[in-house]
Coordinates of C-alpha atoms in Angstrom, one line a residue:
Chain A
X1 CA -62.9 -160.2 113.2
X2 CA -65.0 -162.6 111.2
X3 CA -62.9 -165.6 112.0
X4 CA -63.0 -165.2 115.8
X5 CA -59.3 -165.8 116.3
X6 CA -58.0 -163.9 119.2
X7 CA -54.8 -162.2 118.0
X8 CA -51.8 -161.3 120.2
X9 CA -50.8 -158.3 118.0
X10 CA -52.2 -156.0 115.4
X11 CA -50.3 -153.5 113.2
X12 CA -52.0 -150.9 110.9
X13 CA -50.3 -150.3 107.6
X14 CA -51.0 -148.8 104.2
X15 CA -50.2 -150.0 100.7
X16 CA -47.3 -148.1 99.1
X17 CA -47.6 -147.6 95.3
X18 CA -44.3 -149.3 94.6
X19 CA -45.7 -152.5 96.1
X20 CA -48.4 -152.6 93.4
X21 CA -47.7 -154.5 90.2
X22 CA -48.9 -154.1 86.6
X23 CA -52.3 -155.6 87.4
X24 CA -52.9 -152.8 89.9
X25 CA -52.7 -155.2 92.9
X26 CA -50.1 -155.8 95.6
X27 CA -47.6 -158.3 94.4
X28 CA -47.8 -161.7 96.1
X29 CA -44.3 -161.6 97.6
X30 CA -45.0 -158.2 99.3
X31 CA -47.5 -159.8 101.6
X32 CA -44.6 -161.9 103.0
X33 CA -42.8 -158.6 103.7
X34 CA -45.9 -157.3 105.5
X35 CA -46.2 -160.4 107.6
X36 CA -42.4 -160.5 108.5
X37 CA -42.6 -156.8 109.5
X38 CA -45.6 -157.7 111.7
X39 CA -43.7 -160.5 113.4
X40 CA -40.6 -158.3 114.0
X41 CA -42.7 -155.5 115.4
X42 CA -44.5 -158.0 117.7
X43 CA -41.1 -159.2 119.0
X44 CA -39.7 -155.7 119.4
X45 CA -42.9 -154.8 121.3
X46 CA -42.4 -157.9 123.5
X47 CA -38.9 -156.5 124.3
X48 CA -36.8 -158.6 121.9
X49 CA -35.9 -157.1 118.5
X50 CA -34.5 -159.3 115.8
X51 CA -31.4 -157.2 115.8
X52 CA -30.9 -157.9 119.5
X53 CA -31.6 -161.6 119.0
X54 CA -29.1 -161.7 116.1
X55 CA -26.5 -160.1 118.3
X56 CA -27.0 -162.6 121.1
X57 CA -26.7 -165.5 118.7
X58 CA -30.4 -166.4 118.2
X59 CA -31.8 -166.2 114.6
X60 CA -35.4 -167.3 114.1
X61 CA -35.6 -168.8 110.6
X62 CA -38.6 -169.5 108.5
X63 CA -39.2 -173.2 107.9
X64 CA -42.6 -173.2 106.2
X65 CA -45.1 -170.7 104.9
X66 CA -48.7 -171.6 104.0
X67 CA -50.5 -168.6 102.6
X68 CA -54.1 -168.3 101.4
X69 CA -54.6 -165.3 99.1
X70 CA -58.3 -164.4 99.5
X71 CA -58.7 -160.9 98.1
X72 CA -56.1 -158.4 96.7
X73 CA -55.0 -155.1 98.2
X74 CA -54.9 -152.2 95.9
X75 CA -53.1 -148.8 95.7
X76 CA -54.0 -146.6 98.7
X77 CA -55.6 -149.4 100.8
X78 CA -55.2 -149.3 104.5
X79 CA -55.1 -152.6 106.4
X80 CA -54.4 -154.3 109.7
X81 CA -51.9 -157.2 109.9
X82 CA -52.7 -159.6 112.8
X83 CA -50.7 -162.3 114.5
X84 CA -51.1 -165.1 117.0
X85 CA -48.1 -167.1 118.3
X86 CA -48.1 -170.7 119.5
X87 CA -45.4 -173.3 120.2
X88 CA -45.2 -176.9 118.9
X89 CA -42.1 -178.4 120.5
X90 CA -39.0 -176.7 119.1
X91 CA -41.1 -174.7 116.5
X92 CA -43.1 -171.6 116.8
X93 CA -46.2 -171.1 114.8
X94 CA -47.5 -167.7 113.7
X95 CA -51.1 -167.6 112.6
X96 CA -51.4 -164.4 110.6
X97 CA -54.1 -162.6 108.8
X98 CA -54.6 -159.3 106.9
X99 CA -57.8 -157.3 106.8
X100 CA -58.6 -154.3 104.7
X101 CA -59.8 -151.1 106.4
X102 CA -62.3 -149.8 107.1
X103 CA -64.5 -152.7 105.9
X104 CA -62.6 -155.6 107.4
X105 CA -62.6 -157.6 104.2
X106 CA -60.2 -160.5 104.8
X107 CA -57.3 -160.3 102.4
X108 CA -55.0 -163.2 103.4
X109 CA -54.5 -165.8 106.1
X110 CA -51.3 -167.7 106.7
X111 CA -49.6 -170.1 109.0
X112 CA -45.9 -169.4 109.3
X113 CA -43.5 -172.0 111.0
X114 CA -40.3 -170.7 112.5
X115 CA -37.4 -172.6 114.1
X116 CA -34.8 -171.0 116.4
X117 CA -31.2 -171.2 115.2
X118 CA -28.9 -170.8 118.2
X119 CA -25.3 -169.9 117.3
X120 CA -26.0 -171.4 113.8
X121 CA -27.6 -174.7 115.0
X122 CA -31.2 -175.6 115.4
X123 CA -32.1 -175.1 119.0
X124 CA -34.9 -176.2 121.3
X125 CA -36.4 -172.7 121.4
X126 CA -36.5 -172.4 125.2
X127 CA -34.8 -169.0 125.1
X128 CA -37.5 -167.6 122.8
X129 CA -40.2 -169.4 124.7
X130 CA -39.2 -167.6 127.9
X131 CA -39.4 -164.2 126.3
X132 CA -42.9 -164.9 124.9
X133 CA -44.1 -166.8 128.0
X134 CA -47.1 -164.5 128.4
X135 CA -48.4 -165.3 124.9
X136 CA -47.6 -169.1 124.9
X137 CA -49.6 -170.0 128.0
Chain B
X1 CA -34.7 -128.7 110.8
X2 CA -31.0 -127.9 110.6
X3 CA -31.2 -126.8 107.0
X4 CA -33.9 -124.2 107.4
X5 CA -35.8 -125.4 104.3
X6 CA -39.6 -125.0 104.8
X7 CA -41.1 -128.2 103.7
X8 CA -44.6 -128.7 102.3
X9 CA -45.1 -132.1 103.6
X10 CA -43.7 -134.5 106.2
X11 CA -44.3 -138.2 106.6
X12 CA -43.1 -140.3 109.6
X13 CA -42.0 -143.8 108.8
X14 CA -40.0 -146.7 110.3
X15 CA -37.3 -148.9 108.8
X16 CA -38.6 -152.4 108.2
X17 CA -36.0 -155.2 108.7
X18 CA -36.4 -156.6 105.2
X19 CA -35.2 -153.2 103.9
X20 CA -31.8 -153.6 105.6
X21 CA -29.0 -155.3 103.8
X22 CA -26.1 -157.5 104.8
X23 CA -24.1 -154.5 106.1
X24 CA -27.0 -153.8 108.6
X25 CA -28.0 -150.6 106.9
X26 CA -30.9 -149.7 104.6
X27 CA -30.1 -150.5 101.0
X28 CA -29.6 -147.4 98.8
X29 CA -32.5 -148.2 96.4
X30 CA -34.9 -148.4 99.3
X31 CA -34.5 -144.6 100.0
X32 CA -36.0 -144.0 96.5
X33 CA -39.0 -146.1 97.6
X34 CA -39.3 -143.9 100.7
X35 CA -39.1 -140.8 98.7
X36 CA -41.6 -142.0 96.1
X37 CA -44.1 -143.0 98.8
X38 CA -43.7 -139.5 100.3
X39 CA -44.4 -137.8 97.0
X40 CA -47.5 -140.0 96.4
X41 CA -48.8 -139.4 99.9
X42 CA -48.3 -135.7 99.4
X43 CA -50.3 -135.8 96.2
X44 CA -53.0 -137.9 97.7
X45 CA -53.1 -135.4 100.6
X46 CA -53.5 -132.6 98.1
X47 CA -56.5 -134.4 96.6
X48 CA -54.9 -136.2 93.6
X49 CA -53.7 -139.8 94.1
X50 CA -51.4 -141.3 91.5
X51 CA -54.0 -143.9 90.8
X52 CA -56.5 -141.1 89.9
X53 CA -54.0 -139.2 87.8
X54 CA -53.2 -142.5 85.9
X55 CA -56.9 -143.0 85.3
X56 CA -57.3 -139.5 83.9
X57 CA -54.3 -140.0 81.5
X58 CA -51.7 -138.1 83.5
X59 CA -48.5 -139.9 84.6
X60 CA -45.8 -138.0 86.4
X61 CA -42.5 -139.6 85.3
X62 CA -39.1 -139.3 87.0
X63 CA -36.6 -137.6 84.7
X64 CA -33.6 -137.1 87.1
X65 CA -32.7 -138.0 90.6
X66 CA -29.8 -136.5 92.5
X67 CA -29.4 -138.1 95.9
X68 CA -26.8 -137.4 98.6
X69 CA -26.4 -140.2 101.1
X70 CA -25.2 -138.5 104.4
X71 CA -25.7 -141.1 107.1
X72 CA -27.3 -144.6 107.0
X73 CA -30.6 -145.7 108.6
X74 CA -30.5 -149.0 110.5
X75 CA -32.9 -151.6 111.7
X76 CA -35.7 -150.1 113.9
X77 CA -34.9 -146.5 113.1
X78 CA -37.8 -144.1 112.9
X79 CA -37.5 -141.1 110.5
X80 CA -39.4 -138.3 108.9
X81 CA -39.4 -137.9 105.1
X82 CA -39.8 -134.3 104.0
X83 CA -40.7 -132.7 100.7
X84 CA -40.9 -129.3 99.1
X85 CA -42.3 -128.8 95.6
X86 CA -41.4 -126.2 93.0
X87 CA -42.0 -125.8 89.2
X88 CA -39.5 -125.0 86.5
X89 CA -41.4 -124.6 83.2
X90 CA -42.8 -128.0 82.3
X91 CA -41.0 -129.8 85.1
X92 CA -41.7 -130.2 88.8
X93 CA -38.8 -130.3 91.3
X94 CA -39.2 -132.1 94.6
X95 CA -36.6 -131.1 97.2
X96 CA -36.6 -134.0 99.6
X97 CA -34.8 -134.9 102.8
X98 CA -34.9 -137.6 105.4
X99 CA -34.1 -137.1 109.1
X100 CA -33.7 -139.8 111.8
X101 CA -35.9 -139.5 114.9
X102 CA -35.7 -138.5 117.6
X103 CA -32.3 -136.8 117.1
X104 CA -33.0 -135.2 113.7
X105 CA -29.7 -136.5 112.3
X106 CA -29.9 -135.8 108.5
X107 CA -29.8 -139.1 106.6
X108 CA -30.3 -138.0 103.0
X109 CA -31.1 -135.0 100.8
X110 CA -32.3 -135.2 97.2
X111 CA -33.5 -133.2 94.2
X112 CA -36.0 -135.2 92.1
X113 CA -37.1 -133.9 88.7
X114 CA -40.5 -135.0 87.4
X115 CA -42.1 -134.4 84.0
X116 CA -45.8 -134.8 83.3
X117 CA -46.9 -137.3 80.7
X118 CA -50.3 -136.5 79.4
X119 CA -51.9 -139.4 77.5
X120 CA -48.4 -140.7 76.8
X121 CA -46.8 -137.5 75.6
X122 CA -44.8 -134.9 77.5
X123 CA -47.1 -132.2 78.6
X124 CA -46.7 -128.6 79.8
X125 CA -47.7 -129.6 83.4
X126 CA -50.5 -127.1 83.7
X127 CA -53.1 -129.6 84.9
X128 CA -50.7 -130.7 87.7
X129 CA -49.7 -127.1 88.5
X130 CA -53.4 -126.2 89.0
X131 CA -53.9 -128.9 91.6
X132 CA -50.8 -127.8 93.5
X133 CA -51.3 -124.1 93.0
X134 CA -51.2 -123.5 96.8
X135 CA -47.7 -124.9 97.0
X136 CA -46.3 -123.4 93.8
X137 CA -47.0 -119.8 94.7
Chain C
X1 CA -22.7 -147.5 72.1
X2 CA -24.0 -144.3 70.9
X3 CA -22.2 -142.3 73.6
X4 CA -18.8 -143.5 72.8
X5 CA -17.8 -144.2 76.4
X6 CA -15.5 -147.1 76.7
X7 CA -17.0 -149.3 79.5
X8 CA -15.0 -151.6 81.8
X9 CA -17.8 -154.1 82.3
X10 CA -21.2 -155.0 80.8
X11 CA -23.8 -157.3 82.2
X12 CA -26.9 -158.6 80.3
X13 CA -30.1 -158.8 82.3
X14 CA -33.8 -159.1 81.7
X15 CA -36.7 -157.3 83.4
X16 CA -38.7 -159.4 85.8
X17 CA -42.4 -158.8 85.9
X18 CA -42.4 -158.1 89.7
X19 CA -40.1 -155.1 89.0
X20 CA -42.8 -153.4 86.8
X21 CA -45.3 -151.1 88.5
X22 CA -48.9 -150.2 87.8
X23 CA -47.9 -148.0 84.9
X24 CA -46.4 -151.0 83.1
X25 CA -42.8 -149.7 83.5
X26 CA -39.9 -150.6 85.7
X27 CA -40.1 -148.7 89.0
X28 CA -37.4 -146.0 89.4
X29 CA -35.8 -147.6 92.5
X30 CA -35.3 -150.9 90.7
X31 CA -32.7 -149.3 88.3
X32 CA -30.6 -148.6 91.4
X33 CA -30.8 -152.4 92.2
X34 CA -29.7 -153.1 88.6
X35 CA -26.8 -150.7 88.9
X36 CA -25.7 -152.0 92.3
X37 CA -25.8 -155.6 91.0
X38 CA -23.6 -154.5 88.0
X39 CA -21.0 -152.9 90.4
X40 CA -21.0 -156.0 92.6
X41 CA -20.6 -158.3 89.6
X42 CA -17.8 -156.1 88.2
X43 CA -16.0 -156.3 91.6
X44 CA -16.5 -160.1 91.9
X45 CA -15.2 -160.4 88.3
X46 CA -12.1 -158.4 89.3
X47 CA -11.5 -160.9 92.1
X48 CA -13.1 -159.0 95.1
X49 CA -16.7 -159.8 96.0
X50 CA -18.5 -157.4 98.4
X51 CA -18.9 -160.3 100.8
X52 CA -15.1 -160.7 100.9
X53 CA -14.6 -157.0 101.2
X54 CA -17.1 -156.9 104.1
X55 CA -15.3 -159.8 105.9
X56 CA -11.9 -158.0 105.5
X57 CA -13.4 -154.8 107.0
X58 CA -13.8 -152.8 103.8
X59 CA -17.3 -151.5 103.0
X60 CA -17.8 -149.4 99.9
X61 CA -20.7 -147.0 100.7
X62 CA -22.7 -144.9 98.3
X63 CA -22.2 -141.1 98.8
X64 CA -24.1 -139.7 95.8
X65 CA -26.2 -140.9 93.0
X66 CA -27.1 -138.8 89.9
X67 CA -29.4 -140.6 87.6
X68 CA -31.0 -139.5 84.3
X69 CA -34.0 -141.5 83.4
X70 CA -34.2 -141.3 79.6
X71 CA -36.6 -144.0 78.5
X72 CA -38.5 -146.7 80.5
X73 CA -37.9 -150.4 80.4
X74 CA -41.1 -152.6 80.2
X75 CA -42.1 -156.2 81.0
X76 CA -39.9 -158.7 79.1
X77 CA -37.3 -156.2 77.9
X78 CA -33.7 -157.4 77.8
X79 CA -30.9 -154.9 78.4
X80 CA -27.2 -154.4 79.1
X81 CA -26.0 -152.6 82.1
X82 CA -22.5 -151.0 81.6
X83 CA -20.0 -149.5 83.9
X84 CA -16.8 -147.5 83.9
X85 CA -14.8 -146.9 87.1
X86 CA -12.5 -143.9 87.9
X87 CA -10.9 -142.5 91.1
X88 CA -11.0 -139.0 92.4
X89 CA -8.9 -138.8 95.5
X90 CA -10.5 -141.0 98.2
X91 CA -13.6 -141.5 96.1
X92 CA -14.5 -143.9 93.3
X93 CA -16.8 -142.8 90.5
X94 CA -18.9 -145.3 88.6
X95 CA -20.2 -144.0 85.3
X96 CA -23.1 -146.3 84.5
X97 CA -25.6 -146.7 81.7
X98 CA -28.4 -149.1 80.6
X99 CA -29.3 -149.9 77.0
X100 CA -32.2 -151.9 75.8
X101 CA -31.6 -154.9 73.6
X102 CA -31.6 -155.5 70.7
X103 CA -32.0 -151.9 69.6
X104 CA -29.5 -150.2 72.0
X105 CA -32.0 -147.5 73.0
X106 CA -30.4 -145.7 75.9
X107 CA -32.6 -146.2 79.0
X108 CA -30.6 -144.5 81.8
X109 CA -27.2 -142.9 82.5
X110 CA -25.8 -142.3 86.0
X111 CA -22.8 -141.2 88.0
X112 CA -22.4 -143.0 91.3
X113 CA -19.9 -141.8 93.9
X114 CA -18.6 -144.4 96.4
X115 CA -16.4 -143.9 99.4
X116 CA -14.5 -146.7 101.1
X117 CA -15.3 -147.4 104.7
X118 CA -12.3 -149.2 106.4
X119 CA -13.3 -150.8 109.7
X120 CA -16.1 -148.3 110.0
X121 CA -14.1 -145.2 109.2
X122 CA -13.8 -143.3 105.9
X123 CA -10.5 -144.5 104.3
X124 CA -8.2 -143.3 101.6
X125 CA -9.3 -146.0 99.2
X126 CA -5.8 -147.3 98.5
X127 CA -6.7 -150.9 99.2
X128 CA -9.6 -150.8 96.7
X129 CA -7.4 -148.8 94.2
X130 CA -4.8 -151.6 94.3
X131 CA -7.4 -154.3 93.4
X132 CA -8.7 -152.2 90.5
X133 CA -5.3 -150.8 89.4
X134 CA -5.8 -152.2 85.8
X135 CA -9.0 -150.1 85.4
X136 CA -7.8 -147.0 87.1
X137 CA -4.8 -146.3 84.9
Chain D
X1 CA -32.5 -184.1 90.8
X2 CA -32.6 -185.9 94.2
X3 CA -36.4 -185.8 94.3
X4 CA -36.9 -187.5 90.9
X5 CA -39.6 -185.0 89.9
X6 CA -39.6 -184.5 86.2
X7 CA -39.8 -180.7 85.7
X8 CA -41.2 -178.9 82.7
X9 CA -38.9 -175.9 82.9
X10 CA -35.7 -174.9 84.5
X11 CA -34.2 -171.4 84.9
X12 CA -30.7 -170.6 86.1
X13 CA -30.3 -167.5 88.2
X14 CA -27.8 -165.9 90.6
X15 CA -28.4 -164.2 94.0
X16 CA -28.1 -160.4 93.8
X17 CA -26.6 -158.8 96.9
X18 CA -29.6 -156.5 97.5
X19 CA -31.7 -159.7 97.9
X20 CA -29.7 -160.7 101.0
X21 CA -30.7 -159.5 104.4
X22 CA -28.9 -158.6 107.6
X23 CA -28.4 -162.3 108.5
X24 CA -26.4 -162.8 105.2
X25 CA -29.1 -164.9 103.6
X26 CA -31.7 -164.4 100.9
X27 CA -34.9 -162.9 102.5
X28 CA -37.9 -165.3 102.6
X29 CA -40.1 -163.1 100.4
X30 CA -37.5 -162.9 97.6
X31 CA -37.9 -166.7 96.9
X32 CA -41.5 -165.8 95.9
X33 CA -40.1 -163.4 93.4
X34 CA -37.8 -166.1 92.0
X35 CA -40.6 -168.5 91.7
X36 CA -43.0 -165.9 90.1
X37 CA -40.2 -165.0 87.6
X38 CA -39.8 -168.7 86.8
X39 CA -43.5 -169.2 86.1
X40 CA -43.6 -166.1 83.9
X41 CA -40.5 -167.2 81.9
X42 CA -42.1 -170.6 81.5
X43 CA -45.3 -169.1 80.2
X44 CA -43.4 -166.7 77.8
X45 CA -41.4 -169.7 76.7
X46 CA -44.6 -171.6 76.0
X47 CA -45.7 -168.6 73.8
X48 CA -47.9 -166.7 76.2
X49 CA -46.4 -163.9 78.3
X50 CA -48.2 -162.5 81.3
X51 CA -48.3 -159.1 79.6
X52 CA -50.1 -160.7 76.6
X53 CA -52.5 -162.6 78.9
X54 CA -53.3 -159.3 80.7
X55 CA -54.0 -157.5 77.4
X56 CA -56.4 -160.3 76.3
X57 CA -58.3 -160.1 79.6
X58 CA -56.7 -163.2 81.3
X59 CA -55.0 -162.7 84.7
X60 CA -53.7 -165.7 86.5
X61 CA -53.9 -165.0 90.2
X62 CA -52.2 -166.8 93.1
X63 CA -54.7 -168.5 95.4
X64 CA -52.4 -170.4 97.8
X65 CA -48.7 -170.8 98.3
X66 CA -47.1 -173.6 100.4
X67 CA -43.4 -173.1 100.7
X68 CA -40.8 -175.3 102.6
X69 CA -37.6 -173.5 103.3
X70 CA -34.9 -176.2 103.5
X71 CA -31.6 -174.4 103.2
X72 CA -30.7 -170.7 102.7
X73 CA -29.1 -169.1 99.6
X74 CA -26.3 -166.7 100.3
X75 CA -24.5 -163.8 98.5
X76 CA -23.1 -164.9 95.1
X77 CA -24.9 -168.3 95.0
X78 CA -26.0 -169.6 91.6
X79 CA -29.1 -171.8 91.5
X80 CA -31.7 -173.4 89.3
X81 CA -35.4 -172.7 89.7
X82 CA -37.6 -175.7 88.5
X83 CA -41.3 -176.0 87.7
X84 CA -43.9 -178.6 86.9
X85 CA -47.4 -177.6 86.0
X86 CA -50.6 -179.7 86.5
X87 CA -54.3 -178.9 86.4
X88 CA -57.0 -179.7 89.0
X89 CA -60.3 -178.5 87.7
X90 CA -60.3 -174.8 87.3
X91 CA -57.0 -174.4 89.1
X92 CA -53.4 -174.8 88.0
X93 CA -50.8 -176.2 90.4
X94 CA -47.1 -175.3 90.0
X95 CA -44.8 -177.7 91.8
X96 CA -41.6 -175.7 92.2
X97 CA -38.2 -176.2 93.6
X98 CA -34.9 -174.4 93.9
X99 CA -31.5 -176.1 93.9
X100 CA -28.1 -174.5 94.6
X101 CA -25.4 -174.9 91.9
X102 CA -23.1 -176.6 91.5
X103 CA -23.8 -179.1 94.3
X104 CA -27.6 -179.4 93.8
X105 CA -28.3 -178.8 97.5
X106 CA -32.1 -178.4 97.7
X107 CA -33.0 -174.9 98.9
X108 CA -36.8 -174.8 98.7
X109 CA -39.8 -176.7 97.5
X110 CA -43.2 -175.2 97.0
X111 CA -46.7 -175.9 95.7
X112 CA -48.3 -172.8 94.2
X113 CA -52.1 -172.8 93.3
X114 CA -53.2 -170.4 90.6
X115 CA -56.7 -169.5 89.4
X116 CA -57.5 -167.9 86.1
X117 CA -59.3 -164.6 86.2
X118 CA -61.1 -163.9 82.9
X119 CA -62.2 -160.3 82.5
X120 CA -62.1 -159.9 86.2
X121 CA -64.1 -163.1 87.1
X122 CA -62.9 -166.5 88.1
X123 CA -62.9 -168.6 84.9
X124 CA -62.8 -172.4 84.1
X125 CA -59.2 -172.1 82.9
X126 CA -59.9 -173.7 79.5
X127 CA -58.1 -170.9 77.6
X128 CA -54.9 -171.4 79.7
X129 CA -55.2 -175.2 79.5
X130 CA -55.2 -175.1 75.7
X131 CA -52.0 -173.1 75.6
X132 CA -50.3 -175.5 78.0
X133 CA -51.9 -178.7 76.6
X134 CA -48.5 -180.2 75.9
X135 CA -47.6 -180.0 79.6
X136 CA -50.9 -181.0 81.0
X137 CA -51.3 -184.3 79.3

């Protein structure tokens, strides 16, 4: 990767034509779908799906999204969606990026801030931190 | 497959959490997205992407969709989306089905009717039929 | 209306640009969103929102959708989405149509079949039928 | 408004049930759809729809989105989506916010940065600035 970030997780995906708008490029909101799916796959991969979290009373909620749109994806493009997770007190930060394949052109970078709702109230995030201890060192 | 249909194309996919609604099941409109994506991948695989068709003045358009919803998909489910293509005069029929993995529970079956717009007017479909000749025998 | 159907409910809406695909027309799955929203508004208007039904253990589920796509909607188009409800045994049928404004060009007609899940099992639909008694006469 | 910003445009909307996810709240990506629709309605209202811009070779493109998610919208909620436009050199900034009705609880605030592509190349934005001269004073 050009930006030297060491990511914790990578997911390969492909643009679907219904995600492309009248300008022929992926609509800006769809990238948030891609990034959410990447976070959920990362969590499931670490052993804790969002469905399981929800059942046990924990709901990670988005607090802030900062997204830089660098280059658009188009119909048929393949890409990898990357993620690195860090903790800042009660909040979790996901540094995310999307690169087009096969040329690794950077498409987007983002910083997503998530809080942990525990039974409907903002929690300290310790339950989540324990699950992701290997990544948060 | 339980229904013995011989499909021309199969695509494995996985439910993304943003496709699931407040009842915990995939929203009914999302299955049309899955089926469209399957048709487009089939066409691309056969050598003719929708983007290329559009550039050459051919736009396949949906005329009719008949969809039977048999069993819902849920968060995290993997599935295969299958397709068989036939021609009826100027129209192309896609018989489509979705099966959950790994148990092959049938989720949905559908019959999708597509006409071929050629430079904005309804065409006879001969250009498309030529590309898909191997399947339409 | 050109087709003389007497509808129970009409909802005016407007195409949003993110609903339009690379061909400049509303994507076929989006019409299912429009029709679902119309059914939900109809129910809420009759005194029973889907959220309330869900809380009381009743979940209407789609069993079959038959949709005829007659003419596409484009960016900026206003339209009315119409609905008529009937009952066939344990199933409810919604006859739906969309007309462009102001010229009343028919865009789509559909027949949507819904069953009533009561606490997770297929029910006889009597609870729903009571709420909609005025329409089902 | 609690935050005293003077907005150039307000649009009233209502949550549609298909926009709500398994947690019972509007999915984070959907707010970007709401905000895009608000920008497009604002432009159309000012006499320049995105479709017309696209035809004349001008495509506003998102460069950066900063979004603070303050409180979630739920099924059935009505809300107003507000917008103020400013210019910073070749870029246009949309300060946007969403408030729930009728209690004016703030749901979201955002700062959206847009560049003007003119015939595929980044432009100085003068054409757009002229159209919106009344707002950019």
